[in-house]
Amino acid sequence: MRADQHEGVLAHVRFQREGFCIAKLDDGSIVKGRLSRPEVGLRYQFHGAWVSDARYGRQFAFRSYRPLYPQDPAGIRAYLMQHGPGIGPKLSQRLVEKYASEALEVCRTDPDRVAREVQGMRPALAQGLADQLLASEDLEAQHVALAGLFAGLKVPRTTAERIVERYGKEAEARVREEPYALVERVRGIGFATADAIARRTGVAPEDPRRVRAGILHVLGREATGQGHTCLREITLATYVSELLGVRAGLVGEGIEAVLTDGTCRRDLGLVALTPLAEAEQDIARRLRALAGARPAPGSLDASGLARDQARALERALTEGVFVLTGPPGTGKTYTIRRILDAFPDARIELAAPTGKAAKRITEQTGRSAQTVHRLLEPIYLGDRFGFARSAEQPLELDLLILDEVSMMDVQLMSQLLEAVPNSARLILVGDVQQLPAVGPGNVLGDMIRSGCIPYAELDEIKRQDEGWIIQNCHRIRRGERIWVDNGHARDFFVLERRHVSDIRDTVIELACERLPRKYGTDPLREQQVLVPLRLRTELSCASLNIALQARLNSVYVPSLPANESDQVGSGGRIRPGDKVIQTRNAYELGIFNGDLGTVERLEGRSLCVRFEAPDRLVDLDVERNDLELAYALTVHKFQGSEARIVVIPVHPSAGPRILQRSWLYTAISRARDVCVIVGHPEELDRIVNRDRNQVRCTRLESLLRSVGRPD
């Protein structure tokens, strides 16, 4: 055997994550490398080189491999039982006795012969075995082919598995034929990876397929990254030309093509992905319809209310659609309770975008609230998830109160409004000064700016003894310098630290030791560290989560070999006892983006997670999940929630684009009892003066104003 080749039967998988595998062979040797679907008992031929590790000894580091199906009786029997439904020890023994080393080949290619010649092999069983062996062989071949095609592109094993699951034995051919379709059809493949694959398969730089994919990528990137629902055509052309390195004229032709095939829409020089354009049109249409319906008013009782609350209550009881907004401490919750009291016989639903926000409004009003997703009742619609509640099956209610509307993106808002019956009253509650939704659109801001939706803003602090958290929230809204007096404050503190490492160390010490000791808090359930950035810098979620996990999670988990530590991932390896957050809607599991939970146990390849609001246990695959550590979160991820104590690191390295007035306002307002800021005090003044959040390019405001104009 050549020096760069090694062969053996896979006896034991020591470590496997994201396609990287360390395994022991039947001869005792150790191999390591990217192995798509390691099968114990199967013989492999590996190509690579022997390396010596000071800690783990001699290992064969392979770059490529191919499976060699077993030839010996024991290996054949084991393989048959592993891949043959209904094939046990007796039948596998008879097959080996009858066909010897050719057993697998005969079973694959001639099931009729097997059914005739082997006792107990019914025709259906023999055909099922043949189908399974052929499918396994085909799928393994596809994994091997894709591994070669993706070499050097860092495509995770789980993503390659999704491609094979979707396309089956045609996976490689379909990837080569339509590489850019992977972006839309396979989670985990972005434009850059698809473009690299396309170039490997011979797609030219100016190929119309590449230009089309670039246009859709830019529109999608600006929607998810910046919140734009549309772009000016000239801006779109410039971005795409820079991305692809092609002439603007070619991009113009591509834009006309996506408009012609209906993928995008254009109006007044603005180009939008069709689903986003339709969502904004539907929101404007439904809001106009609900506002014009004028359902029966509620019974007005303004006794005991402040002047601004009384005005808000009166309008809320008479309008078909009404927006109630205002900062913390101005009495929004009490006003909501009075609105509820005004409709004693109405069918009422309370909802919010996230589970934590729904739990919060339940606690504040004493009435059950649920997430928008649960209210709409997720169901399978063909091969995807949708909602049972729609225009055809509307919600059964007379009054819907939706809290934290600033978090609603246009697509979720459109789906909700479609399900609200025309006879219902809709009351929308939020704080327009908070960060806008993570997703595309600026629903609350556009409604208020349009002047077409009745609204009231509560702006008076209702209790003069409110602490400095609420006082400073109001000062930030007005662009005034925040109050800091650590010697006299009871709920708001600023600890000056100059260097990033000092800020990081202080945040960790506060979260893990000082605050729990002083206030008797549970650091996992009653405290939250809120940061500007998910990645980059020592003060990011990725960095702080690993450090906080090491201090707060005392559960022992064997560490990985030092030379494989890069397989852990940027968010740290998840362990039993960890605080985690779900980062993607998983309707089939009943968990949604932003749901917080705690890992209760690890059983084999399953993580058992207890999610909050509502409380439920969910089993997730240890590798194929959408969990991240949640000891530290971005402000956007925690929006709509609150914690008893909030710790916020502040340093100029996060950059002025993030460190804006609305970011600081939203972060501080997440604290119920205590807020501690660690960092540069003078940076707080700069942040308060930065009120130049990027204006989102949307059409909802103009659509609401164009009453009577056809969509």
XYZ file of C-alpha atoms in Angstrom:
711
model
C 0.000 0.000 0.000
C 1.288 3.468 -0.890
C 2.643 5.696 1.870
C -0.181 8.224 1.310
C -2.880 5.535 1.564
C -4.294 3.677 4.562
C -7.072 1.119 4.755
C -9.100 -0.503 7.513
C -12.473 -1.253 9.062
C -13.990 1.550 11.114
C -14.178 0.129 14.637
C -15.059 3.134 16.790
C -15.844 6.836 16.281
C -14.057 8.793 19.003
C -15.247 12.262 17.983
C -17.565 13.645 15.345
C -18.793 17.193 14.796
C -19.649 19.239 11.718
C -18.156 16.628 9.410
C -14.848 16.245 11.253
C -14.212 12.743 12.561
C -11.588 11.039 14.711
C -11.926 7.257 14.516
C -10.165 4.033 15.441
C -9.729 1.275 12.847
C -9.719 -2.477 13.431
C -5.912 -2.533 13.364
C -5.733 -0.026 16.244
C -4.627 2.924 14.122
C -6.238 6.352 14.435
C -7.500 8.339 11.446
C -8.816 11.891 11.381
C -10.382 14.112 8.738
C -13.704 15.051 7.178
C -15.863 11.937 6.837
C -19.423 12.555 5.675
C -21.232 9.518 7.118
C -18.930 7.299 9.203
C -20.234 3.717 9.386
C -18.815 1.418 12.026
C -18.036 -1.982 10.514
C -17.422 -0.643 7.005
C -13.966 -0.788 5.403
C -12.536 2.484 4.099
C -9.586 3.444 1.957
C -8.132 6.764 3.161
C -5.763 9.056 1.252
C -3.569 11.451 3.212
C -0.426 11.317 5.341
C 0.798 10.036 8.685
C 1.366 12.754 11.291
C 2.751 12.682 14.818
C 0.919 14.479 17.588
C 2.845 15.219 20.788
C -0.203 14.394 22.889
C -2.086 11.759 20.890
C 0.678 9.969 19.024
C 0.756 8.770 15.437
C -2.386 9.431 13.368
C -3.366 9.236 9.706
C -4.709 12.613 8.588
C -6.762 11.957 5.475
C -7.859 14.386 2.773
C -10.174 12.007 0.914
C -11.612 8.524 1.264
C -13.804 5.910 -0.374
C -15.850 3.120 1.214
C -14.866 -0.491 0.502
C -17.801 -2.786 1.069
C -16.994 -5.821 3.274
C -15.781 -9.098 1.794
C -15.396 -11.245 4.904
C -18.435 -13.185 6.261
C -18.620 -11.342 9.575
C -18.419 -7.921 7.910
C -21.033 -8.842 5.309
C -23.424 -10.130 7.999
C -22.987 -6.956 10.057
C -23.565 -4.747 7.008
C -26.702 -6.685 5.980
C -28.225 -6.401 9.438
C -27.400 -2.699 9.610
C -28.896 -1.820 6.212
C -31.553 -4.462 5.671
C -34.982 -3.874 7.242
C -36.110 -7.191 8.735
C -32.717 -8.847 8.272
C -31.596 -10.434 11.533
C -28.817 -12.858 12.538
C -30.468 -15.947 10.994
C -31.254 -14.482 7.585
C -27.884 -12.741 7.332
C -26.178 -16.081 8.133
C -28.184 -17.876 5.410
C -27.312 -15.191 2.852
C -23.586 -15.452 3.606
C -23.686 -19.290 3.531
C -25.452 -19.205 0.170
C -23.492 -16.485 -1.641
C -20.266 -16.065 0.376
C -18.318 -12.916 -0.602
C -20.846 -12.111 -3.361
C -23.774 -11.804 -0.931
C -24.039 -8.017 -1.075
C -23.765 -7.933 -4.870
C -26.452 -10.598 -5.357
C -28.788 -8.962 -2.822
C -28.373 -5.606 -4.566
C -28.796 -6.765 -8.143
C -31.043 -9.886 -8.130
C -33.695 -9.815 -5.363
C -35.876 -12.328 -7.263
C -33.082 -14.890 -7.142
C -32.570 -14.258 -3.418
C -36.283 -14.777 -2.772
C -36.210 -18.102 -4.634
C -33.008 -19.502 -3.174
C -32.888 -18.389 0.471
C -35.315 -19.747 3.043
C -37.301 -16.995 4.785
C -36.595 -14.332 2.161
C -40.043 -13.340 0.957
C -40.092 -11.391 -2.353
C -41.078 -8.142 -0.606
C -38.308 -8.557 1.959
C -35.719 -9.327 -0.709
C -36.801 -6.323 -2.791
C -36.725 -4.058 0.275
C -33.183 -5.204 1.048
C -32.101 -4.533 -2.537
C -33.673 -1.070 -2.516
C -32.032 -0.209 0.797
C -28.580 -1.403 -0.292
C -28.806 0.462 -3.587
C -30.046 3.611 -1.869
C -27.282 3.464 0.741
C -24.665 2.930 -1.952
C -26.071 5.772 -4.062
C -26.262 8.171 -1.149
C -22.742 7.342 0.024
C -21.516 7.932 -3.511
C -23.259 11.318 -3.494
C -21.634 12.261 -0.184
C -18.227 11.308 -1.543
C -18.838 13.268 -4.762
C -20.014 16.352 -2.873
C -17.061 16.144 -0.483
C -14.785 16.406 -3.501
C -16.780 19.230 -5.064
C -16.865 21.193 -1.803
C -13.221 20.580 -0.850
C -11.769 23.739 0.667
C -15.123 25.559 0.836
C -15.858 24.715 4.485
C -19.345 23.416 3.757
C -20.470 21.712 7.008
C -21.329 18.022 6.898
C -24.861 18.779 8.078
C -25.360 21.105 5.097
C -24.074 18.463 2.675
C -26.514 16.013 4.278
C -29.387 18.426 3.649
C -28.401 18.592 -0.017
C -28.418 14.787 -0.295
C -31.712 14.598 1.612
C -33.287 17.032 -0.840
C -31.900 15.686 -4.115
C -31.076 12.058 -3.306
C -28.976 10.224 -5.859
C -29.132 13.243 -8.189
C -27.460 15.517 -5.619
C -24.152 16.100 -7.383
C -25.786 16.510 -10.791
C -28.346 19.001 -9.455
C -25.677 21.000 -7.636
C -23.620 21.243 -10.815
C -26.684 22.058 -12.910
C -28.183 24.786 -10.684
C -25.703 25.794 -7.963
C -27.437 29.089 -7.158
C -30.695 27.285 -6.356
C -28.939 25.978 -3.240
C -29.268 29.430 -1.645
C -33.071 29.236 -1.726
C -33.512 25.494 -1.216
C -30.832 24.382 1.251
C -30.353 26.036 4.620
C -26.689 26.702 5.325
C -25.671 27.664 1.778
C -25.166 31.390 1.237
C -24.477 33.269 -1.941
C -20.695 33.303 -1.534
C -20.538 29.514 -1.189
C -22.979 28.943 -4.048
C -20.969 31.338 -6.208
C -17.737 29.484 -5.434
C -19.402 26.171 -6.327
C -20.762 27.701 -9.534
C -17.340 28.928 -10.586
C -15.947 25.417 -10.020
C -18.649 23.991 -12.266
C -17.793 26.382 -15.093
C -20.310 29.212 -14.668
C -18.887 32.339 -16.323
C -18.664 35.648 -14.401
C -21.300 37.287 -16.641
C -23.620 34.290 -16.844
C -27.270 35.511 -16.492
C -27.825 32.912 -13.768
C -25.047 34.474 -11.710
C -26.381 37.990 -12.240
C -29.897 36.893 -11.245
C -28.571 35.200 -8.117
C -26.560 38.321 -7.249
C -29.642 40.544 -7.535
C -31.705 38.283 -5.276
C -28.816 37.986 -2.838
C -28.403 41.761 -2.497
C -32.133 42.301 -1.979
C -32.185 39.510 0.604
C -29.003 40.729 2.294
C -30.346 44.263 2.647
C -33.673 42.926 3.950
C -32.190 40.667 6.636
C -29.148 42.801 7.457
C -30.489 46.352 7.198
C -34.264 45.880 7.318
C -34.969 47.346 3.863
C -38.057 45.955 2.130
C -36.956 47.523 -1.171
C -34.056 49.391 -2.774
C -33.819 52.175 -5.304
C -33.047 50.591 -8.638
C -29.829 52.551 -9.095
C -28.666 51.538 -5.596
C -29.465 47.896 -6.297
C -27.572 47.975 -9.598
C -24.527 49.537 -7.921
C -24.448 46.984 -5.095
C -24.785 44.035 -7.481
C -22.172 45.377 -9.892
C -19.697 45.770 -7.008
C -20.503 42.322 -5.631
C -20.107 40.445 -8.915
C -17.503 42.630 -10.589
C -19.641 42.981 -13.733
C -20.784 46.006 -15.729
C -23.883 47.901 -14.609
C -25.615 47.386 -17.971
C -25.584 43.635 -17.463
C -27.121 44.081 -14.013
C -29.849 46.265 -15.547
C -30.720 43.431 -17.910
C -30.837 41.065 -14.952
C -33.198 43.375 -13.048
C -35.566 43.466 -16.014
C -35.467 39.674 -16.120
C -36.469 39.219 -12.447
C -39.236 41.786 -12.907
C -40.514 39.943 -15.961
C -40.586 36.517 -14.287
C -42.366 37.925 -11.211
C -39.565 37.313 -8.704
C -39.402 41.043 -7.979
C -41.698 44.064 -8.171
C -40.934 47.656 -9.156
C -42.835 50.807 -8.200
C -41.681 54.413 -8.506
C -38.075 53.332 -9.018
C -38.063 50.983 -6.026
C -37.341 47.276 -6.536
C -38.481 44.700 -3.987
C -38.623 40.951 -3.645
C -42.204 40.027 -4.488
C -43.053 38.488 -1.062
C -41.946 41.694 0.707
C -43.790 43.943 -1.757
C -46.956 41.894 -1.323
C -46.613 41.883 2.474
C -46.510 45.689 2.665
C -49.420 45.992 0.249
C -51.451 43.524 2.298
C -50.689 45.351 5.565
C -51.856 48.675 4.113
C -54.995 47.081 2.645
C -55.961 45.270 5.852
C -55.268 48.256 8.117
C -57.444 50.459 5.926
C -60.226 47.868 5.993
C -60.084 47.411 9.781
C -59.873 51.162 10.399
C -62.966 51.744 8.275
C -65.059 49.040 9.929
C -65.700 50.997 13.172
C -66.897 48.221 15.520
C -69.141 49.030 18.473
C -67.337 51.207 21.051
C -66.489 50.053 24.545
C -67.862 51.537 27.761
C -65.758 54.568 28.668
C -64.643 55.046 32.278
C -61.692 57.425 32.536
C -61.805 57.849 36.310
C -58.391 57.806 37.955
C -56.499 58.186 34.690
C -53.949 60.836 33.835
C -54.892 63.212 31.036
C -52.824 61.443 28.355
C -54.161 58.041 29.437
C -57.763 59.259 29.328
C -57.302 60.591 25.775
C -55.713 57.329 24.711
C -58.505 55.258 26.280
C -61.222 57.284 24.564
C -59.684 56.807 21.130
C -58.927 53.141 21.732
C -62.596 52.467 22.495
C -63.905 54.151 19.340
C -61.375 53.395 16.592
C -61.209 50.197 14.554
C -57.393 50.337 14.624
C -55.474 52.223 17.297
C -51.771 52.516 18.189
C -50.711 53.108 21.795
C -47.074 54.060 22.247
C -44.821 55.480 24.933
C -41.656 54.848 26.971
C -41.395 52.868 30.242
C -43.156 54.267 33.301
C -45.874 56.159 31.395
C -48.688 53.744 32.192
C -49.126 51.733 28.984
C -49.838 48.544 30.923
C -52.429 50.201 33.166
C -54.094 51.743 30.108
C -54.246 48.300 28.484
C -55.944 46.908 31.593
C -58.547 49.681 31.425
C -59.144 48.938 27.749
C -59.740 45.295 28.645
C -62.202 46.326 31.366
C -64.158 48.367 28.812
C -65.088 45.227 26.857
C -66.388 42.796 29.521
C -68.292 40.570 27.090
C -65.880 40.657 24.143
C -63.817 37.759 22.851
C -60.312 39.074 23.514
C -56.868 37.810 22.545
C -53.535 39.216 23.722
C -50.397 38.454 21.722
C -46.738 39.419 21.351
C -43.947 38.496 18.907
C -41.931 36.383 21.395
C -42.659 33.974 24.222
C -40.931 36.170 26.806
C -42.929 39.221 25.702
C -46.159 37.202 25.845
C -45.284 35.979 29.346
C -44.559 39.535 30.408
C -47.927 40.909 29.256
C -49.651 37.943 30.923
C -48.009 38.833 34.227
C -48.806 42.541 33.824
C -52.468 42.231 32.842
C -53.492 39.006 34.555
C -54.859 37.718 31.221
C -53.391 34.928 29.168
C -51.298 36.029 26.185
C -49.557 33.977 23.529
C -47.057 34.445 20.745
C -48.251 35.532 17.322
C -47.050 32.201 15.911
C -49.112 30.180 18.372
C -52.122 32.432 17.875
C -52.015 31.737 14.132
C -51.671 27.953 14.696
C -48.708 26.646 12.648
C -49.501 23.663 10.381
C -47.935 21.809 7.468
C -48.973 23.210 4.085
C -47.622 20.697 1.596
C -43.864 20.515 2.146
C -43.603 23.662 4.269
C -45.088 25.211 7.372
C -47.770 27.849 7.283
C -50.615 29.013 9.493
C -54.090 27.521 9.883
C -55.536 30.950 10.656
C -55.950 33.109 7.559
C -58.578 35.070 5.649
C -60.355 31.765 4.954
C -60.282 30.717 8.626
C -60.020 33.954 10.612
C -59.357 34.260 14.315
C -62.455 34.039 16.490
C -62.218 37.312 18.390
C -63.707 40.774 18.821
C -60.582 42.516 20.144
C -56.909 41.806 19.525
C -54.237 43.606 21.551
C -50.752 43.138 20.111
C -47.829 44.213 22.302
C -44.223 44.993 21.281
C -45.256 45.914 17.727
C -41.838 47.458 17.071
C -40.541 43.866 16.832
C -42.967 42.835 14.061
C -41.522 42.483 10.561
C -43.723 42.989 7.511
C -44.205 39.308 6.658
C -45.392 38.239 10.124
C -47.566 41.364 10.416
C -49.145 40.638 7.041
C -49.975 37.076 8.032
C -51.477 38.220 11.329
C -53.661 40.921 9.757
C -54.982 38.479 7.153
C -56.338 36.364 10.015
C -58.041 39.241 11.876
C -61.786 39.321 11.039
C -63.176 42.528 9.538
C -65.508 42.986 12.499
C -62.690 43.010 15.077
C -60.981 45.907 16.817
C -57.165 45.988 16.666
C -55.043 47.752 19.286
C -51.302 47.880 18.668
C -48.936 48.666 21.545
C -45.239 49.481 21.285
C -42.420 51.954 21.741
C -41.369 53.618 18.516
C -38.081 54.737 20.114
C -36.882 51.148 20.468
C -34.834 49.310 17.878
C -36.898 48.287 14.847
C -37.605 44.647 14.028
C -34.772 42.240 13.296
C -36.576 41.300 10.078
C -37.451 43.603 7.164
C -39.702 46.618 7.530
C -40.525 49.303 10.056
C -44.181 48.575 10.720
C -44.775 50.658 13.855
C -42.773 53.667 12.690
C -44.365 53.650 9.219
C -47.888 53.489 10.673
C -47.274 56.461 12.947
C -45.445 58.558 10.343
C -48.158 57.969 7.744
C -50.675 59.940 9.842
C -53.356 57.525 8.638
C -53.589 55.299 11.733
C -55.015 56.834 14.934
C -52.482 56.768 17.758
C -51.664 58.248 21.131
C -48.307 58.594 22.843
C -48.076 58.493 26.621
C -45.197 60.718 27.674
C -45.707 61.517 31.380
C -43.965 59.469 34.082
C -46.853 58.431 36.292
C -44.939 57.965 39.563
C -42.486 60.525 40.804
C -40.586 57.918 42.821
C -39.589 55.962 39.739
C -35.920 54.984 39.797
C -33.172 56.163 37.530
C -33.692 53.403 34.954
C -36.961 54.983 33.828
C -35.728 58.540 34.337
C -32.704 57.860 32.146
C -34.823 56.178 29.467
C -36.795 59.440 29.177
C -33.627 61.500 29.131
C -32.164 59.353 26.355
C -35.368 59.779 24.289
C -35.021 63.544 24.614
C -31.319 63.439 23.726
C -30.275 64.567 27.198
C -27.260 63.421 29.162
C -28.056 60.480 31.431
C -27.826 60.805 35.201
C -25.038 58.899 36.929
C -24.492 58.922 40.692
C -23.304 55.546 41.945
C -23.280 56.783 45.539
C -27.012 57.571 45.686
C -28.615 55.506 42.929
C -30.464 52.321 43.827
C -31.091 50.895 40.388
C -28.712 52.462 37.807
C -24.906 52.313 37.944
C -22.001 53.061 35.602
C -18.629 51.429 36.356
C -15.739 53.102 34.544
C -13.331 50.706 32.833
C -10.999 51.807 30.033
C -9.611 48.689 28.392
C -11.628 45.998 26.665
C -10.097 43.249 28.782
C -10.940 45.132 32.000
C -14.528 45.655 30.836
C -14.822 41.960 29.983
C -13.411 40.823 33.329
C -15.720 43.167 35.255
C -18.816 42.010 33.348
C -17.966 38.382 34.118
C -17.313 39.128 37.782
C -20.580 41.078 38.097
C -22.693 38.421 36.369
C -21.151 35.443 38.145
C -20.375 36.709 41.634
C -21.066 40.287 42.742
C -24.660 40.718 41.565
C -25.933 37.271 42.640
C -24.310 37.799 46.041
C -25.659 41.343 46.540
C -29.205 40.853 45.229
C -29.699 37.112 45.736
C -30.442 36.607 42.039
C -30.259 33.479 39.922
C -27.624 34.424 37.302
C -29.249 32.170 34.671
C -32.885 33.176 35.087
C -32.908 36.660 36.596
C -29.889 38.322 35.003
C -28.900 39.074 31.426
C -25.724 40.420 29.838
C -26.609 42.533 26.774
C -23.945 43.380 24.185
C -23.731 45.302 20.893
C -22.263 42.565 18.670
C -22.867 38.860 18.150
C -19.349 38.262 16.801
C -16.033 40.140 16.829
C -14.227 41.669 19.809
C -13.815 40.369 23.348
C -17.164 41.930 24.261
C -19.214 39.996 21.688
C -21.767 37.276 22.437
C -19.381 34.647 21.104
C -16.529 35.645 23.408
C -18.510 36.410 26.561
C -20.689 33.322 26.268
C -17.684 31.010 26.386
C -16.275 32.808 29.432
C -19.637 32.961 31.236
C -20.314 29.311 30.436
C -17.014 28.318 32.027
C -17.905 30.206 35.224
C -21.638 29.505 35.491
C -21.870 25.949 34.203
C -20.197 23.518 36.594
C -21.270 20.377 34.712
C -18.216 18.411 33.633
C -17.916 17.783 29.896
C -14.754 16.081 28.548
C -12.705 18.593 26.623
C -11.810 18.070 23.010
C -8.274 17.446 21.828
C -6.515 20.786 21.668
C -5.745 20.413 17.966
C -9.452 19.920 17.200
C -10.777 22.787 19.330
C -11.797 24.689 16.214
C -14.592 22.167 15.723
C -16.433 23.511 18.765
C -17.866 26.516 16.924
C -17.934 30.240 17.655
C -20.676 29.975 20.258
C -18.994 27.324 22.378
C -19.924 23.693 22.860
C -23.392 23.366 24.407
C -23.521 21.352 27.628
C -26.149 20.215 30.131
C -27.035 23.149 32.374
C -26.386 25.786 29.689
C -28.656 28.751 29.057
C -29.511 28.693 25.336
C -31.533 30.547 22.725
C -33.264 29.175 19.617
C -32.144 31.128 16.529
C -34.625 29.884 13.921
C -38.324 29.066 13.735
C -38.831 25.294 14.013
C -42.604 24.975 13.663
C -42.487 21.182 13.682
C -40.955 21.293 17.173
C -43.036 24.170 18.519
C -40.009 26.406 19.126
C -39.343 29.774 17.568
C -36.559 32.258 16.957
C -35.764 33.976 20.264
C -37.110 31.266 22.590
C -34.899 30.908 25.679
C -34.283 27.677 27.529
C -31.954 25.536 29.608
C -30.300 22.288 28.535
C -31.452 19.673 31.052
C -29.529 16.643 29.840
C -27.565 15.043 27.033
C -28.630 11.535 26.059
C -26.638 9.951 23.251
C -27.054 12.301 20.302
C -30.024 14.151 21.790
C -30.139 17.382 23.789
C -33.153 17.757 26.060
C -33.953 21.466 26.407
C -36.541 23.054 28.702
C -37.847 26.158 26.964
C -39.625 29.004 28.736
C -42.845 30.889 27.982
C -44.554 28.481 27.690
C -42.724 25.813 29.644
C -42.029 22.703 27.530
C -39.350 20.041 27.016
C -37.950 19.550 23.516
C -35.440 16.963 22.281
C -32.970 18.241 19.677
C -30.183 16.566 17.739
C -26.841 17.359 19.328
C -25.424 18.552 15.983
C -28.423 19.492 13.853
C -30.015 22.208 15.928
C -30.286 25.996 15.927
C -29.211 26.679 19.488
C -26.668 29.203 20.706
C -25.461 30.008 24.189
C -27.525 32.781 25.797
C -25.543 33.941 28.835
C -24.848 37.042 26.727
C -27.263 38.238 24.032
C -27.481 41.127 21.620
C -30.031 43.777 22.518
C -32.035 42.854 19.407
C -32.312 39.232 20.546
C -33.571 40.254 24.000
C -35.984 42.907 22.763
C -39.484 42.373 24.131
C -38.065 40.629 27.202
C -36.920 41.913 30.561
C -34.623 40.712 33.313
C -34.424 41.674 36.942
C -30.784 42.728 36.419
C -29.119 43.757 33.158
C -25.363 44.235 32.609
C -24.243 46.204 29.533
C -20.610 46.522 28.363
C -19.931 49.725 26.405
C -16.772 50.370 24.389
C -16.188 52.443 21.218
C -14.890 49.363 19.371
C -18.486 48.290 18.648
C -18.677 51.220 16.220
C -21.045 54.178 15.797
C -23.358 52.309 13.401
C -24.462 50.021 16.263
C -23.971 52.329 19.252
C -26.916 54.597 18.537
C -29.441 56.244 20.853
C -32.141 53.629 20.162
C -29.694 50.816 21.018
C -28.842 52.276 24.431
C -32.480 53.139 25.136
C -33.640 49.607 24.302
C -30.844 47.997 26.319
C -31.468 50.005 29.497
C -35.247 49.571 29.264
C -34.816 45.758 29.423
C -33.833 46.055 33.133
C -36.633 45.770 35.677
C -34.744 46.378 38.967
C -31.061 47.085 38.298
C -29.014 48.208 35.297
C -25.198 48.217 35.402
C -23.183 49.699 32.537
C -19.469 48.874 32.376
C -17.097 50.867 30.173
C -16.438 54.405 28.968
C -18.736 56.992 30.610
C -17.982 59.547 27.896
C -19.050 57.047 25.231
C -22.547 57.136 26.732
C -22.766 60.854 25.887
C -21.709 60.142 22.316
C -24.289 57.364 21.988
C -27.105 59.606 23.248
C -26.117 62.214 20.645
C -26.177 59.636 17.843
C -29.739 59.617 16.570
C -28.905 58.779 13.004
C -30.100 55.199 12.789
C -30.166 54.169 9.159
C -33.565 54.946 7.698
C -35.090 51.761 6.372
C -36.189 51.868 2.779
C -39.832 50.767 2.930
C -43.099 51.457 1.104
C -45.652 50.942 3.882
C -45.854 54.612 4.853
C -46.625 55.723 1.290
C -49.019 52.810 0.756
C -51.010 53.815 3.837
C -51.238 57.370 2.552
C -52.443 56.308 -0.883
C -55.980 55.569 0.320
C -58.167 54.698 -2.613
C -55.266 54.211 -5.025
C -55.138 50.680 -6.485
C -52.264 48.552 -5.223
